[in-house]
Amino acid sequence: MKYVRPVLIALAVLMASTGFSTSAQAASPGSHCVADTGTQSVRCFETEQRALSAAAGVTVATFYEHGNFGGASLTVTGDTCRDGQTQNLNFWQGWWNDKVSSFRTYADCYVTFYEHGDLQGATQEWYANDEANFGSDFNDKASSASFSRGPSRAELLKDCDRATKSCDAKVGWKGNDFWGDWRRVDTAYNCSSSESTQVVGSRDTRTGKNSVSHEIGVTAGFQFLVDWSVSYKATFGSEWGWETSDMVETRTTIKPGHWAGLDRSPVMRVSGGEYELWYGSRKWGHYNWFVRNFSGEGPAPGVVGQTKIVGAKMTAAEKKKVCGKSANEVVRSAAAPVAPAAAPAPVATAAGALHS
């Protein structure tokens, strides 16, 4: 929403006369621009990559015209955010006014969007080093923004039950269970001249993932993961696992000169909700913080899932490599650990208060 004051109009005229471009003059639909918090100047380019290449200083945020980071972009530059310092950007004067639908934050910068220029009107805040779409309450309504040192969601979760008086996981929903990726558990090669019946299998370890932190192994020792498991069971009556290790095996007959492998696809669960943290003293200015839009998926504990035997005749190259001097034997080849493919986390929705 536009908010015009004479002093700012005079500032815009002065900046134009000294060679700077304001957002009112430079931004246009489909363009990719760079705005500086120090000078309030804006320069625009044909592509986002060219805009990023031209950006001087530290990138603190990027605003996007459409949801999911599409359309025109406005890259905001300034300084890395530090305690006690605030950087501001007014963009109510021109095309970017009431145009932002999604955004990303960088350089430890926590962002506060304002409905009007000059940091006035209703606000919507979001975490440092994060990204989000605006919810319906603030979509296409921002006219100015401030950037300060504030928490990321990962920083808050690392404080959970370590630096807090309390940290409550609140699982709000669960999705349907689904089949995880197929992965090889074990392989046996029959290098002998006769059929061989073998037990093919091994211990298969699977890990889950969440929308905030990449470190989710049980051994990482993050209490917030344990809290989520407890809340899930209390809410839905079934077990939640971030990491499982199951013995998976089956008996099969392998023809001479053939190999047989055991593949597994585990049952995966998905859920989402939020965390509420209370500190004993103010942290980033407040006692109470929320971690919104948390979601995760993990293997169902104690459930093997689907398994299948696959196999084929060994090629000459395979036989030479695997069997070597092991003729008349069955050679085992344990599956090498395979990291799950990194799937994009669901885009968060910036809506509601992040603290009280």
Short mmCIF file of N, CA and C in Angstrom, two decimals, residues 49-146:
data_model
loop_
_atom_site.label_atom_id
_atom_site.label_comp_id
_atom_site.label_asym_id
_atom_site.label_seq_id
_atom_site.Cartn_x
_atom_site.Cartn_y
_atom_site.Cartn_z
N GLN A 49 20.10 -13.79 -12.86
CA GLN A 49 21.52 -14.08 -12.76
C GLN A 49 22.36 -12.83 -13.00
N ARG A 50 21.98 -12.02 -13.97
CA ARG A 50 22.72 -10.78 -14.22
C ARG A 50 22.55 -9.81 -13.06
N ALA A 51 21.37 -9.79 -12.47
CA ALA A 51 21.15 -8.93 -11.31
C ALA A 51 22.03 -9.36 -10.15
N LEU A 52 22.13 -10.66 -9.91
CA LEU A 52 22.96 -11.16 -8.82
C LEU A 52 24.44 -10.86 -9.09
N SER A 53 24.84 -10.98 -10.33
CA SER A 53 26.24 -10.71 -10.67
C SER A 53 26.60 -9.24 -10.45
N ALA A 54 25.62 -8.38 -10.63
CA ALA A 54 25.86 -6.94 -10.48
C ALA A 54 25.71 -6.46 -9.05
N ALA A 55 25.18 -7.32 -8.18
CA ALA A 55 24.93 -6.90 -6.80
C ALA A 55 26.24 -6.65 -6.07
N ALA A 56 26.35 -5.49 -5.43
CA ALA A 56 27.50 -5.16 -4.61
C ALA A 56 27.13 -5.32 -3.15
N GLY A 57 28.10 -5.71 -2.33
CA GLY A 57 27.80 -5.90 -0.92
C GLY A 57 27.20 -7.27 -0.67
N VAL A 58 26.57 -7.42 0.47
CA VAL A 58 26.02 -8.70 0.92
C VAL A 58 24.55 -8.79 0.54
N THR A 59 24.14 -9.90 -0.04
CA THR A 59 22.72 -10.11 -0.33
C THR A 59 22.01 -10.51 0.96
N VAL A 60 21.03 -9.73 1.35
CA VAL A 60 20.29 -10.01 2.59
C VAL A 60 18.93 -10.64 2.32
N ALA A 61 18.40 -10.45 1.10
CA ALA A 61 17.09 -11.04 0.77
C ALA A 61 16.85 -10.94 -0.72
N THR A 62 15.93 -11.74 -1.20
CA THR A 62 15.42 -11.61 -2.56
C THR A 62 13.91 -11.72 -2.51
N PHE A 63 13.22 -10.75 -3.10
CA PHE A 63 11.76 -10.76 -3.17
C PHE A 63 11.34 -11.22 -4.57
N TYR A 64 10.19 -11.89 -4.63
CA TYR A 64 9.69 -12.40 -5.92
C TYR A 64 8.25 -11.97 -6.15
N GLU A 65 7.96 -11.75 -7.41
CA GLU A 65 6.63 -11.29 -7.82
C GLU A 65 5.56 -12.35 -7.59
N HIS A 66 5.90 -13.62 -7.82
CA HIS A 66 4.93 -14.70 -7.71
C HIS A 66 5.32 -15.66 -6.58
N GLY A 67 4.40 -16.55 -6.24
CA GLY A 67 4.68 -17.58 -5.26
C GLY A 67 5.72 -18.55 -5.78
N ASN A 68 6.34 -19.28 -4.85
CA ASN A 68 7.37 -20.27 -5.21
C ASN A 68 8.51 -19.67 -6.00
N PHE A 69 8.81 -18.38 -5.75
CA PHE A 69 10.01 -17.71 -6.24
C PHE A 69 10.01 -17.56 -7.76
N GLY A 70 8.87 -17.17 -8.29
CA GLY A 70 8.74 -16.97 -9.72
C GLY A 70 8.50 -15.52 -10.08
N GLY A 71 8.59 -15.22 -11.36
CA GLY A 71 8.33 -13.87 -11.84
C GLY A 71 9.50 -12.94 -11.63
N ALA A 72 9.22 -11.65 -11.61
CA ALA A 72 10.25 -10.63 -11.40
C ALA A 72 10.88 -10.80 -10.02
N SER A 73 12.12 -10.33 -9.90
CA SER A 73 12.83 -10.46 -8.62
C SER A 73 13.46 -9.14 -8.21
N LEU A 74 13.58 -8.96 -6.91
CA LEU A 74 14.25 -7.78 -6.34
C LEU A 74 15.26 -8.29 -5.32
N THR A 75 16.54 -8.25 -5.66
CA THR A 75 17.61 -8.68 -4.77
C THR A 75 18.01 -7.50 -3.89
N VAL A 76 17.98 -7.70 -2.58
CA VAL A 76 18.26 -6.63 -1.63
C VAL A 76 19.67 -6.83 -1.07
N THR A 77 20.49 -5.80 -1.17
CA THR A 77 21.87 -5.88 -0.67
C THR A 77 22.07 -4.90 0.47
N GLY A 78 23.07 -5.21 1.30
CA GLY A 78 23.40 -4.36 2.45
C GLY A 78 24.58 -4.96 3.17
N ASP A 79 24.42 -5.18 4.48
CA ASP A 79 25.47 -5.78 5.31
C ASP A 79 24.93 -7.03 5.99
N THR A 80 25.83 -7.92 6.37
CA THR A 80 25.45 -9.06 7.20
C THR A 80 24.77 -8.54 8.46
N CYS A 81 23.66 -9.13 8.84
CA CYS A 81 22.91 -8.63 10.00
C CYS A 81 23.62 -8.98 11.30
N ARG A 82 23.75 -7.98 12.17
CA ARG A 82 24.42 -8.16 13.46
C ARG A 82 23.51 -7.63 14.57
N ASP A 83 23.76 -8.11 15.78
CA ASP A 83 22.94 -7.69 16.91
C ASP A 83 22.97 -6.16 17.05
N GLY A 84 21.79 -5.60 17.26
CA GLY A 84 21.70 -4.16 17.51
C GLY A 84 21.69 -3.29 16.28
N GLN A 85 21.76 -3.88 15.08
CA GLN A 85 21.76 -3.10 13.85
C GLN A 85 20.54 -3.46 13.01
N THR A 86 19.98 -2.46 12.35
CA THR A 86 18.81 -2.67 11.50
C THR A 86 19.03 -1.99 10.15
N GLN A 87 18.65 -2.65 9.09
CA GLN A 87 18.69 -2.08 7.74
C GLN A 87 17.26 -2.04 7.21
N ASN A 88 16.94 -0.98 6.49
CA ASN A 88 15.57 -0.79 6.01
C ASN A 88 15.54 -0.60 4.50
N LEU A 89 14.39 -0.93 3.91
CA LEU A 89 14.18 -0.70 2.49
C LEU A 89 12.74 -0.25 2.26
N ASN A 90 12.59 0.90 1.61
CA ASN A 90 11.28 1.38 1.18
C ASN A 90 11.08 1.05 -0.29
N PHE A 91 9.97 0.42 -0.63
CA PHE A 91 9.70 0.16 -2.05
C PHE A 91 8.25 0.48 -2.41
N TRP A 92 7.62 1.39 -1.62
CA TRP A 92 6.22 1.74 -1.86
C TRP A 92 6.04 2.69 -3.03
N GLN A 93 7.13 3.31 -3.50
CA GLN A 93 7.01 4.36 -4.51
C GLN A 93 6.75 3.84 -5.93
N GLY A 94 7.08 2.61 -6.21
CA GLY A 94 7.04 2.19 -7.60
C GLY A 94 6.40 0.83 -7.81
N TRP A 95 6.88 0.16 -8.86
CA TRP A 95 6.23 -1.06 -9.32
C TRP A 95 6.21 -2.16 -8.26
N TRP A 96 7.23 -2.24 -7.39
CA TRP A 96 7.30 -3.31 -6.41
C TRP A 96 6.31 -3.15 -5.27
N ASN A 97 5.69 -2.00 -5.15
CA ASN A 97 4.69 -1.82 -4.09
C ASN A 97 3.54 -2.82 -4.27
N ASP A 98 3.22 -3.54 -3.17
CA ASP A 98 2.12 -4.53 -3.19
C ASP A 98 2.32 -5.61 -4.25
N LYS A 99 3.57 -6.01 -4.49
CA LYS A 99 3.84 -7.00 -5.53
C LYS A 99 4.55 -8.26 -5.02
N VAL A 100 5.02 -8.27 -3.78
CA VAL A 100 5.83 -9.40 -3.29
C VAL A 100 4.93 -10.55 -2.86
N SER A 101 5.21 -11.75 -3.42
CA SER A 101 4.44 -12.95 -3.06
C SER A 101 5.28 -14.04 -2.40
N SER A 102 6.60 -14.02 -2.63
CA SER A 102 7.49 -14.97 -1.98
C SER A 102 8.85 -14.32 -1.81
N PHE A 103 9.70 -14.92 -0.98
CA PHE A 103 10.98 -14.27 -0.67
C PHE A 103 11.94 -15.28 -0.05
N ARG A 104 13.22 -14.89 -0.08
CA ARG A 104 14.28 -15.64 0.60
C ARG A 104 15.10 -14.67 1.44
N THR A 105 15.61 -15.14 2.58
CA THR A 105 16.46 -14.30 3.43
C THR A 105 17.83 -14.95 3.58
N TYR A 106 18.85 -14.10 3.74
CA TYR A 106 20.24 -14.57 3.82
C TYR A 106 20.99 -13.77 4.89
N ALA A 107 22.27 -14.14 5.09
CA ALA A 107 23.23 -13.36 5.90
C ALA A 107 22.73 -13.11 7.31
N ASP A 108 22.04 -14.12 7.91
CA ASP A 108 21.53 -14.04 9.28
C ASP A 108 20.50 -12.92 9.45
N CYS A 109 19.84 -12.55 8.37
CA CYS A 109 18.89 -11.44 8.42
C CYS A 109 17.45 -11.94 8.60
N TYR A 110 16.85 -11.51 9.68
CA TYR A 110 15.45 -11.75 10.01
C TYR A 110 14.67 -10.57 9.43
N VAL A 111 13.61 -10.86 8.69
CA VAL A 111 12.92 -9.79 7.96
C VAL A 111 11.58 -9.48 8.60
N THR A 112 11.25 -8.19 8.62
CA THR A 112 9.91 -7.73 8.99
C THR A 112 9.36 -6.92 7.84
N PHE A 113 8.27 -7.40 7.24
CA PHE A 113 7.59 -6.68 6.17
C PHE A 113 6.51 -5.78 6.77
N TYR A 114 6.30 -4.63 6.14
CA TYR A 114 5.30 -3.66 6.59
C TYR A 114 4.28 -3.40 5.48
N GLU A 115 3.06 -3.20 5.90
CA GLU A 115 1.97 -2.97 4.94
C GLU A 115 2.13 -1.64 4.21
N HIS A 116 2.70 -0.63 4.90
CA HIS A 116 2.87 0.69 4.31
C HIS A 116 4.36 1.05 4.22
N GLY A 117 4.65 2.16 3.55
CA GLY A 117 6.01 2.67 3.51
C GLY A 117 6.44 3.20 4.86
N ASP A 118 7.73 3.47 4.99
CA ASP A 118 8.30 4.00 6.23
C ASP A 118 8.09 3.08 7.41
N LEU A 119 8.03 1.77 7.18
CA LEU A 119 7.91 0.77 8.25
C LEU A 119 6.67 1.01 9.10
N GLN A 120 5.56 1.25 8.44
CA GLN A 120 4.30 1.50 9.15
C GLN A 120 3.24 0.48 8.73
N GLY A 121 2.23 0.35 9.59
CA GLY A 121 1.12 -0.53 9.30
C GLY A 121 1.32 -1.94 9.82
N ALA A 122 0.47 -2.85 9.39
CA ALA A 122 0.54 -4.25 9.80
C ALA A 122 1.87 -4.87 9.37
N THR A 123 2.30 -5.91 10.09
CA THR A 123 3.59 -6.53 9.82
C THR A 123 3.48 -8.04 9.64
N GLN A 124 4.45 -8.57 8.96
CA GLN A 124 4.66 -10.02 8.88
C GLN A 124 6.16 -10.28 8.96
N GLU A 125 6.57 -11.06 9.95
CA GLU A 125 7.99 -11.36 10.14
C GLU A 125 8.30 -12.76 9.61
N TRP A 126 9.60 -12.98 9.34
CA TRP A 126 10.03 -14.34 8.99
C TRP A 126 11.48 -14.52 9.36
N TYR A 127 11.87 -15.79 9.46
CA TYR A 127 13.16 -16.18 10.01
C TYR A 127 14.34 -15.85 9.10
N ALA A 128 15.51 -15.80 9.72
CA ALA A 128 16.76 -15.61 8.98
C ALA A 128 17.09 -16.87 8.18
N ASN A 129 17.81 -16.68 7.08
CA ASN A 129 18.34 -17.79 6.28
C ASN A 129 17.24 -18.79 5.91
N ASP A 130 16.14 -18.28 5.38
CA ASP A 130 14.96 -19.11 5.14
C ASP A 130 14.28 -18.66 3.85
N GLU A 131 13.14 -19.23 3.58
CA GLU A 131 12.35 -18.84 2.41
C GLU A 131 10.89 -19.15 2.69
N ALA A 132 9.99 -18.44 2.01
CA ALA A 132 8.57 -18.66 2.25
C ALA A 132 7.73 -17.99 1.18
N ASN A 133 6.51 -18.47 1.05
CA ASN A 133 5.45 -17.76 0.35
C ASN A 133 4.66 -16.97 1.38
N PHE A 134 4.15 -15.82 1.00
CA PHE A 134 3.24 -15.12 1.89
C PHE A 134 1.92 -15.87 1.97
N GLY A 135 1.31 -15.84 3.18
CA GLY A 135 -0.04 -16.32 3.31
C GLY A 135 -1.01 -15.31 2.73
N SER A 136 -2.28 -15.65 2.70
CA SER A 136 -3.28 -14.77 2.08
C SER A 136 -3.38 -13.42 2.77
N ASP A 137 -3.04 -13.36 4.06
CA ASP A 137 -3.17 -12.10 4.80
C ASP A 137 -2.17 -11.05 4.36
N PHE A 138 -1.04 -11.48 3.74
CA PHE A 138 -0.01 -10.50 3.41
C PHE A 138 0.46 -10.57 1.97
N ASN A 139 -0.10 -11.46 1.20
CA ASN A 139 0.32 -11.58 -0.19
C ASN A 139 0.01 -10.30 -0.96
N ASP A 140 0.99 -9.78 -1.70
CA ASP A 140 0.84 -8.55 -2.49
C ASP A 140 0.42 -7.36 -1.64
N LYS A 141 0.97 -7.27 -0.43
CA LYS A 141 0.62 -6.15 0.45
C LYS A 141 1.82 -5.42 1.04
N ALA A 142 3.02 -5.92 0.85
CA ALA A 142 4.19 -5.31 1.48
C ALA A 142 4.63 -4.06 0.73
N SER A 143 5.04 -3.02 1.51
CA SER A 143 5.51 -1.76 0.93
C SER A 143 6.87 -1.33 1.46
N SER A 144 7.33 -1.92 2.55
CA SER A 144 8.65 -1.64 3.08
C SER A 144 9.07 -2.82 3.94
N ALA A 145 10.37 -2.87 4.29
CA ALA A 145 10.88 -4.00 5.06
C ALA A 145 12.09 -3.59 5.87
N SER A 146 12.30 -4.25 7.00
CA SER A 146 13.50 -4.04 7.80
C SER A 146 14.19 -5.39 8.01
#
